[in-house]
Amino acid sequence: MSGAGRFEAYDEHGDEHGAEHGDEHGGDEEKEGYGGSRKGGEGGEGCEDAKDAKDATDDQQFGYGSQVGPGSPGSPSGPGSPSGPGSPSGPDGPGGGSGPGSGDSPGPGPGPSPRIPMPRASVEDGDRPLPTLEELGDLAPRPAPAPLVLEHHVLKSLLGAWALAACSAQETAAVEEHLGDCGTCADEALRLREAVGLLQRPETLDLDPGLRTRVLQSCLDRRPPRIPVPRWAAPYDAETARLDALLQDIGDAEWHAPVRLRWFEGEEQTSRRTTVAGVIAHLLTVDGLVAVALGLDDPLGDIVAQAPTPSARTEAYWRASHFPPTRSVRAPWREQSHDLVRTVSFTGEGPGKLAVSYGGCELPLHDAMLDRAFECWVHAEDIAEAVDYPYGPPSPRHLNRMIDLAARMLPGALAVRRRNGLASPALGRHLVPAGAPGRSLRLEIEGHGGGEWLIPLDSPGAMGSAEHEVAHVALDGVEFCRLAAGHVSPTEAAAGQLGDREAIRDVLFAAASLSRM
């Protein structure tokens, strides 16, 4: 069978087409096939038939061409096979043994098996029964091993290994079955499991929160920075980095999550609704007050605020935005925070007397950076609460600096409330010269970053004195910061109180009045 004849065996044309092929290629002319030069019908016919017979035998051996019956799938005599109805057969047909160009007259004769295997039939689709376990032999599933039967003293000796999960599967099954019947061994096994838990506690997969700080500190110990960040600017640097890490973890949709800003005005708490992106825009505009004082660009640009206060600048920025702020506000906020830290680092550890105006009041540069760090932490907690993100307080060293700033601002806030008629004059109040001791309240802050402060009650210029102490208040450090941020009402703050109740009430309300939007 020539090369052309082997491919034409799968042609589904009739006998006329096969005859045309025979006429076209000639009868007895010498042809060049894939097997070499030979005459049509001679030379290679025996080899081809023997090869086809071997392939048919291989197909039947692997189940591809097994003859189940006439016309059945895979049978050479079925429809579509070389000798079945609708397919040309014979020496001159495409399926004949002599191939095109042999010149022999058409005649009946069996054709070769197809070279391409037929699809394998499923066992479930045929009429043959499924094999039994005996027929499967080594492929049959092995029976389950018999349960291990051990004596009581052997099982008791295995309790230690069982508690450490060091027993085999059979030993574990035997021990656990025994524990259901023996109460003494069950109690001993429980004690051993608890002891194993004390040996090595399960470790969380989350990274240690202090890992970043330790890595940076070790790097700085190896190569100190040429221009270090001042200690009074370190809280702002740390809190902006923590907030930026939070923003990096949230998705695009969470930037539009609703956030409620809360602060205290007069005698009651107030709030303002915005989004996560709106909070970052608020931090951008208020940090701009420090940037302007340092000679940097104002983030408002050409936007004109009604007043140079934090709330007025924020409202002006929100109104000027044609669309609600999105995550695109993160880049300018983070760039500005880097510029602030870089700029104040050149001032070193100097006195920092440069004044930063907040509209109604001024703060020295040192205190202004602490104020910005405090507000960054407070609003980061607002964002974390809105997007359900775990967020902790600042480090104790930085938290202590923030509490110290609020404690130093309490006498001035208390005097403002008295001038506005919001704080009642206490009995026995008397003015003292600046720097002289006067009536005082002891503010005790507990927890990490805590301490004690003596708050003068009668005059902002007076000096706190333990000899003139009339009241004592104790609060947790984080609780006091939330009170100063306006997140907790003075009447609901968890504070231990001793002494003059009016003085304590005035100081708690003065602490809440430090908050703003």
XYZ file of C-alpha atoms in Angstrom:
517
model
C 0.000 0.000 0.000
C 1.525 3.300 -1.073
C 1.716 6.412 1.050
C -1.086 8.087 -0.858
C -3.260 4.988 -0.515
C -2.811 4.955 3.284
C -4.242 8.465 3.632
C -6.970 7.842 1.067
C -8.253 4.922 3.093
C -10.173 7.448 5.221
C -11.705 9.313 2.261
C -15.475 8.905 2.212
C -15.956 9.385 -1.559
C -17.534 6.706 -3.757
C -16.073 4.152 -6.151
C -16.140 6.581 -9.043
C -13.732 8.857 -7.259
C -11.474 5.907 -6.574
C -11.577 4.946 -10.242
C -10.669 8.457 -11.234
C -7.640 8.230 -8.964
C -6.679 4.992 -10.613
C -6.906 6.457 -14.098
C -5.098 9.566 -13.089
C -2.069 7.842 -11.644
C -1.782 5.152 -14.291
C -1.941 1.372 -14.223
C 1.416 -0.366 -14.395
C 3.719 2.623 -14.251
C 6.493 2.481 -11.705
C 5.567 4.598 -8.632
C 7.620 6.159 -5.849
C 5.887 5.579 -2.484
C 6.946 6.092 1.136
C 8.478 2.655 1.106
C 10.639 3.108 -2.043
C 10.236 2.382 -5.775
C 7.957 -0.475 -6.764
C 5.328 -1.469 -9.337
C 1.674 -1.070 -8.463
C 0.372 -4.150 -6.637
C 3.794 -5.810 -6.436
C 6.889 -5.645 -4.299
C 5.612 -3.970 -1.072
C 2.080 -5.381 -0.972
C 2.984 -8.302 1.256
C 4.882 -6.099 3.685
C 2.032 -3.618 3.902
C -0.569 -6.325 4.498
C 1.571 -7.918 7.172
C 2.055 -4.546 8.890
C -1.690 -3.813 8.750
C -2.459 -7.246 10.166
C -0.013 -6.647 13.031
C -1.598 -3.220 13.791
C -5.079 -4.780 13.755
C -3.886 -7.440 16.190
C -2.449 -4.728 18.499
C -5.706 -2.764 18.363
C -7.734 -5.831 19.273
C -5.296 -6.671 22.068
C -5.778 -3.235 23.740
C -9.533 -3.143 23.171
C -9.599 -0.578 20.394
C -10.888 -2.779 17.581
C -12.368 -5.848 19.291
C -15.114 -7.319 17.087
C -18.260 -7.629 19.152
C -20.553 -8.215 16.172
C -21.453 -6.888 12.831
C -22.208 -3.228 12.872
C -21.106 -2.761 16.453
C -18.815 0.085 17.453
C -15.261 -0.730 16.680
C -16.121 -3.579 14.283
C -14.406 -3.488 10.877
C -17.643 -4.489 9.201
C -19.780 -1.775 10.767
C -20.991 1.336 9.050
C -18.174 3.682 8.254
C -15.554 0.912 8.269
C -13.482 0.222 5.172
C -15.689 -2.732 4.160
C -19.029 -1.530 5.512
C -21.852 0.102 3.621
C -21.148 3.565 2.321
C -17.388 2.997 2.153
C -15.563 1.930 -1.007
C -13.837 -1.421 -0.847
C -11.856 -3.496 -3.218
C -8.476 -3.267 -4.851
C -9.224 -0.023 -6.694
C -11.006 1.728 -3.810
C -9.163 3.843 -1.364
C -9.337 1.019 1.112
C -8.064 -1.658 -1.306
C -4.885 -3.556 -0.769
C -3.135 -2.573 -4.007
C -3.670 1.209 -3.746
C -4.102 3.686 -6.562
C -2.341 3.027 -9.779
C -2.331 -0.756 -9.493
C -4.452 -1.157 -12.576
C -6.380 -4.154 -11.156
C -10.122 -4.406 -11.706
C -12.410 -3.732 -8.727
C -13.319 -6.788 -6.738
C -14.562 -7.649 -3.260
C -12.008 -8.145 -0.524
C -11.403 -7.303 3.149
C -9.769 -3.909 3.828
C -7.110 -3.161 6.471
C -7.973 -2.053 10.000
C -8.056 1.714 10.600
C -4.762 3.227 11.627
C -6.412 5.613 14.126
C -7.808 3.769 17.214
C -11.551 3.983 17.747
C -12.824 5.545 20.986
C -12.607 3.203 23.937
C -16.034 2.090 25.165
C -16.919 2.389 28.866
C -17.435 -0.792 30.860
C -20.752 0.476 32.189
C -22.077 1.074 28.635
C -21.502 -2.494 27.476
C -23.179 -5.770 28.383
C -20.142 -7.188 30.174
C -20.436 -7.503 33.988
C -18.130 -5.544 36.309
C -15.035 -7.440 37.460
C -15.196 -9.207 40.794
C -12.684 -8.753 43.619
C -11.074 -12.086 42.725
C -10.534 -10.929 39.146
C -8.950 -7.651 40.318
C -6.247 -9.494 42.248
C -3.685 -7.039 43.650
C -5.839 -4.086 42.604
C -8.635 -5.045 45.036
C -8.873 -2.883 48.196
C -7.230 -4.432 51.183
C -9.320 -5.078 54.286
C -8.862 -2.739 57.251
C -6.317 -3.961 59.798
C -7.656 -5.426 62.981
C -7.766 -2.998 65.921
C -4.774 -3.103 68.239
C -5.582 -4.755 71.567
C -3.267 -3.712 74.399
C -3.324 -4.244 78.123
C -4.165 -1.496 80.599
C -0.622 -0.895 81.821
C 0.642 -0.637 78.234
C -2.042 1.890 77.333
C -1.250 3.893 80.456
C 2.422 4.029 79.496
C 1.442 5.395 76.081
C -0.428 8.408 77.519
C 2.687 10.605 77.474
C 3.438 9.821 73.848
C -0.237 10.306 72.986
C -0.222 13.758 74.601
C 2.793 14.686 72.444
C 1.075 13.260 69.320
C 3.942 10.780 68.940
C 1.874 7.555 68.726
C 1.148 5.632 65.563
C -2.337 5.601 64.094
C -3.181 2.192 65.609
C -1.795 3.166 69.023
C -3.698 6.454 68.931
C -6.950 4.662 68.135
C -6.357 2.147 70.926
C -5.530 4.861 73.492
C -8.522 7.038 72.573
C -10.867 4.022 72.755
C -9.445 3.187 76.183
C -9.908 6.777 77.426
C -13.644 6.455 76.832
C -13.815 3.500 79.247
C -11.215 4.411 81.909
C -11.846 7.592 83.875
C -8.476 7.516 85.666
C -6.530 7.409 82.418
C -8.802 10.087 80.928
C -7.971 12.482 83.784
C -4.267 11.718 83.447
C -4.417 12.283 79.668
C -6.116 15.654 80.202
C -3.410 16.771 82.636
C -0.695 15.671 80.225
C -2.284 17.566 77.327
C -2.446 20.749 79.440
C 1.214 20.277 80.405
C 2.181 19.942 76.747
C 0.331 23.181 76.019
C 2.395 24.941 78.676
C 5.649 23.644 77.205
C 5.119 25.432 73.886
C 2.298 27.872 73.338
C 0.840 28.124 69.844
C 2.452 30.945 67.889
C 0.416 33.308 65.776
C 1.136 33.639 62.070
C 0.890 37.442 62.244
C 4.115 39.419 62.302
C 5.229 40.932 65.573
C 3.983 44.555 65.671
C 7.371 45.665 66.984
C 9.332 43.911 64.232
C 9.511 47.003 62.001
C 10.747 49.167 64.872
C 13.444 46.664 65.869
C 14.672 46.247 62.292
C 14.882 49.991 61.753
C 16.566 50.495 65.105
C 19.186 47.845 64.338
C 19.846 49.486 60.970
C 20.216 52.899 62.586
C 22.540 51.473 65.232
C 24.813 50.163 62.500
C 24.753 53.404 60.497
C 23.265 56.426 62.282
C 21.584 58.966 59.991
C 23.610 62.000 59.082
C 20.637 64.259 59.934
C 18.550 62.448 62.580
C 14.850 63.102 63.181
C 14.420 65.180 66.356
C 12.852 63.417 69.317
C 9.907 65.811 69.355
C 9.173 64.994 65.679
C 9.528 61.216 66.083
C 5.868 60.686 67.143
C 4.612 62.405 63.984
C 7.006 60.390 61.832
C 5.860 57.117 63.446
C 2.116 57.825 63.340
C 2.109 58.927 59.692
C 4.025 55.749 58.794
C 1.486 53.600 60.675
C -1.445 55.310 58.993
C 0.184 54.960 55.579
C 0.591 51.206 56.195
C -3.130 50.998 57.001
C -4.045 52.850 53.815
C -1.849 50.547 51.778
C -3.803 47.498 52.980
C -7.333 48.684 52.185
C -9.028 48.288 48.816
C -10.441 50.905 46.456
C -14.020 50.448 47.672
C -13.023 50.984 51.321
C -11.800 54.499 50.536
C -15.474 55.434 50.290
C -16.417 53.788 53.595
C -18.354 56.207 55.840
C -16.415 57.741 58.748
C -17.861 59.951 61.466
C -15.537 62.613 62.879
C -16.375 63.407 66.507
C -15.343 66.272 68.741
C -16.659 68.289 71.705
C -18.107 71.780 71.542
C -19.346 73.687 74.570
C -21.280 71.218 76.687
C -22.091 68.547 74.131
C -20.504 66.238 71.587
C -20.846 66.915 67.865
C -19.883 65.007 64.729
C -19.372 65.325 60.974
C -19.888 62.572 58.401
C -17.274 61.967 55.701
C -15.330 59.103 54.084
C -11.902 57.543 54.508
C -10.587 59.698 51.666
C -12.227 62.736 53.268
C -10.346 62.087 56.518
C -7.012 62.000 54.677
C -7.953 65.243 52.930
C -8.670 66.748 56.370
C -5.224 65.689 57.639
C -3.632 67.090 54.478
C -5.160 70.545 54.945
C -4.478 70.821 58.692
C -0.900 69.599 58.331
C -0.630 72.386 55.787
C -0.669 74.887 58.682
C 2.711 73.529 59.808
C 3.915 73.423 56.206
C 3.076 77.088 55.686
C 4.866 78.028 58.928
C 7.984 76.205 57.669
C 7.859 77.928 54.278
C 6.588 74.907 52.320
C 3.780 74.885 49.771
C 0.227 75.190 51.030
C -1.827 72.139 49.965
C -4.858 74.374 49.434
C -3.112 76.129 46.558
C -5.514 78.676 45.061
C -8.388 77.613 47.323
C -9.369 80.413 49.716
C -10.668 79.426 53.163
C -13.038 81.663 55.121
C -10.716 81.523 58.154
C -7.229 80.086 58.839
C -8.687 77.488 61.203
C -8.467 73.705 60.727
C -12.224 73.285 60.224
C -12.504 76.191 57.740
C -9.560 74.930 55.672
C -11.025 71.423 55.591
C -14.472 72.619 54.512
C -12.920 74.770 51.771
C -10.940 71.811 50.418
C -14.019 69.558 50.437
C -16.126 72.179 48.650
C -13.476 72.804 45.990
C -13.305 69.126 45.075
C -15.490 68.508 42.008
C -15.807 64.860 43.055
C -15.547 63.222 46.486
C -11.919 62.594 47.429
C -10.575 59.179 46.430
C -7.394 57.264 47.147
C -5.533 59.756 44.950
C -5.340 62.036 48.014
C -2.971 59.591 49.712
C 0.059 60.519 47.586
C 0.057 64.299 48.313
C -0.633 63.671 52.009
C 2.260 61.234 52.323
C 4.600 63.467 50.318
C 3.768 66.420 52.555
C 4.400 64.383 55.725
C 7.825 63.389 54.393
C 8.598 67.024 53.585
C 7.620 68.117 57.100
C 9.836 65.526 58.784
C 12.724 66.298 56.444
C 12.417 70.045 57.023
C 12.129 69.951 60.808
C 15.091 67.568 60.959
C 17.343 70.417 59.847
C 16.267 72.430 62.907
C 17.814 69.804 65.179
C 17.101 69.656 68.891
C 16.839 73.432 69.224
C 14.208 75.242 71.274
C 11.698 75.165 68.411
C 10.163 78.537 69.203
C 8.752 78.964 65.699
C 5.019 79.606 66.163
C 2.410 77.696 64.164
C -0.910 79.533 63.904
C -4.161 77.573 64.205
C -6.354 80.601 63.661
C -7.565 81.210 67.194
C -4.360 80.129 68.922
C -0.680 79.466 68.309
C 1.554 76.559 69.251
C 5.345 76.275 69.238
C 6.730 74.068 66.495
C 7.579 71.282 68.962
C 4.040 71.181 70.333
C 2.503 71.583 66.888
C 4.259 68.429 65.666
C 3.030 66.546 68.740
C -0.483 67.859 68.080
C -0.329 66.627 64.481
C 0.895 63.211 65.651
C -1.974 63.007 68.151
C -4.602 63.884 65.527
C -3.071 61.462 63.030
C -3.444 58.619 65.539
C -6.997 59.591 66.495
C -8.205 59.761 62.883
C -6.321 56.563 62.021
C -8.440 54.846 64.683
C -11.558 56.349 63.074
C -10.525 54.886 59.716
C -9.598 51.514 61.229
C -13.006 51.312 62.913
C -14.763 52.099 59.622
C -12.911 49.412 57.630
C -12.665 46.874 60.490
C -8.867 47.029 60.699
C -6.893 46.240 63.889
C -5.108 49.342 65.123
C -3.327 49.878 68.421
C -2.212 52.929 70.395
C 1.174 54.613 69.885
C 4.311 53.418 71.616
C 4.467 54.272 75.343
C 7.244 56.841 74.806
C 5.248 58.703 72.147
C 1.985 58.344 74.063
C 3.598 59.945 77.115
C 4.621 62.976 75.040
C 1.068 63.388 73.716
C -0.429 63.155 77.225
C 2.133 65.669 78.482
C 1.072 68.134 75.768
C -2.614 67.787 76.720
C -1.816 68.192 80.434
C 0.157 71.383 79.734
C -2.747 72.788 77.702
C -5.380 72.105 80.396
C -4.845 75.323 82.472
C -5.349 77.531 79.405
C -8.436 75.585 78.297
C -9.854 75.821 81.815
C -9.349 79.610 81.834
C -11.113 79.954 78.448
C -14.123 78.015 79.712
C -14.302 80.238 82.790
C -14.250 83.382 80.634
C -17.082 81.930 78.511
C -19.104 81.088 81.606
C -18.865 77.338 81.059
C -16.901 76.612 84.252
C -18.296 77.696 87.623
C -15.875 79.575 89.921
C -14.922 77.269 92.749
C -15.209 78.223 96.392
C -11.948 79.469 97.840
C -10.535 80.348 94.396
C -7.951 83.099 94.473
C -5.568 84.498 91.883
C -1.858 84.089 92.431
C 1.129 85.692 90.675
C 2.605 83.871 87.710
C 4.949 81.130 88.862
C 3.530 81.043 92.373
C 1.910 77.832 93.715
C -1.877 77.691 93.767
C -4.743 75.251 94.114
C -3.970 72.149 92.080
C -5.500 68.918 90.845
C -3.397 65.771 90.630
C -3.909 64.063 87.259
C -2.756 60.446 87.411
C -2.503 58.608 84.096
C -2.247 54.845 84.403
C -0.948 52.253 81.957
C 1.804 52.512 79.368
C 2.988 56.071 78.824
C 1.379 57.294 82.013
C 2.591 59.506 84.846
C 1.383 62.245 87.188
C 0.792 65.947 86.539
C -0.262 68.742 88.877
C -2.799 70.978 87.085
C -3.164 74.565 88.449
C -6.834 75.454 88.820
C -6.924 79.198 89.576
C -4.588 80.732 86.969
C -2.829 79.501 83.817
C 0.410 81.116 84.986
C 0.299 79.475 88.416
C 2.459 76.523 89.326
C 1.017 73.213 90.407
C 1.755 72.362 93.996
C 1.244 69.156 95.946
C 0.768 71.214 99.124
C -2.275 72.930 97.592
C -3.788 69.762 96.069
C -7.592 69.782 96.326
C -8.565 66.875 94.030
C -7.185 63.702 92.492
C -8.264 62.108 89.178
C -7.007 58.796 87.797
C -7.555 57.664 84.177
C -6.077 55.162 81.781
C -3.724 56.722 79.221
C -5.755 55.732 76.142
C -8.997 56.760 77.869
C -7.595 60.202 78.636
C -6.492 60.657 75.012
C -9.951 59.696 73.762
C -11.434 62.214 76.191
C -9.079 64.901 74.852
C -10.048 63.910 71.279
C -13.774 64.300 71.998
C -14.515 60.612 71.471
C -15.627 60.118 75.078
C -18.002 62.368 76.997
C -16.614 63.801 80.282
C -19.594 62.366 82.154
C -18.936 58.889 80.736
C -15.142 58.790 81.107
C -13.915 55.992 83.351
C -12.122 58.114 85.934
C -11.374 57.559 89.590
C -12.218 60.750 91.529
C -11.229 61.997 94.957
C -11.643 65.479 96.429
C -13.329 68.614 95.033
C -16.055 67.424 92.612
C -16.439 70.807 90.926
C -12.727 71.031 90.213
C -12.739 67.487 88.812
C -15.724 68.248 86.572
C -14.112 71.451 85.262
C -10.851 69.663 84.413
C -12.611 66.794 82.616
C -14.701 69.206 80.538
C -11.602 71.302 79.829
C -9.853 68.178 78.543
C -12.761 67.454 76.201
C -12.717 71.059 74.950
C -9.207 70.492 73.563
C -10.768 68.480 70.717
C -11.692 69.869 67.308
C -12.570 68.546 63.903
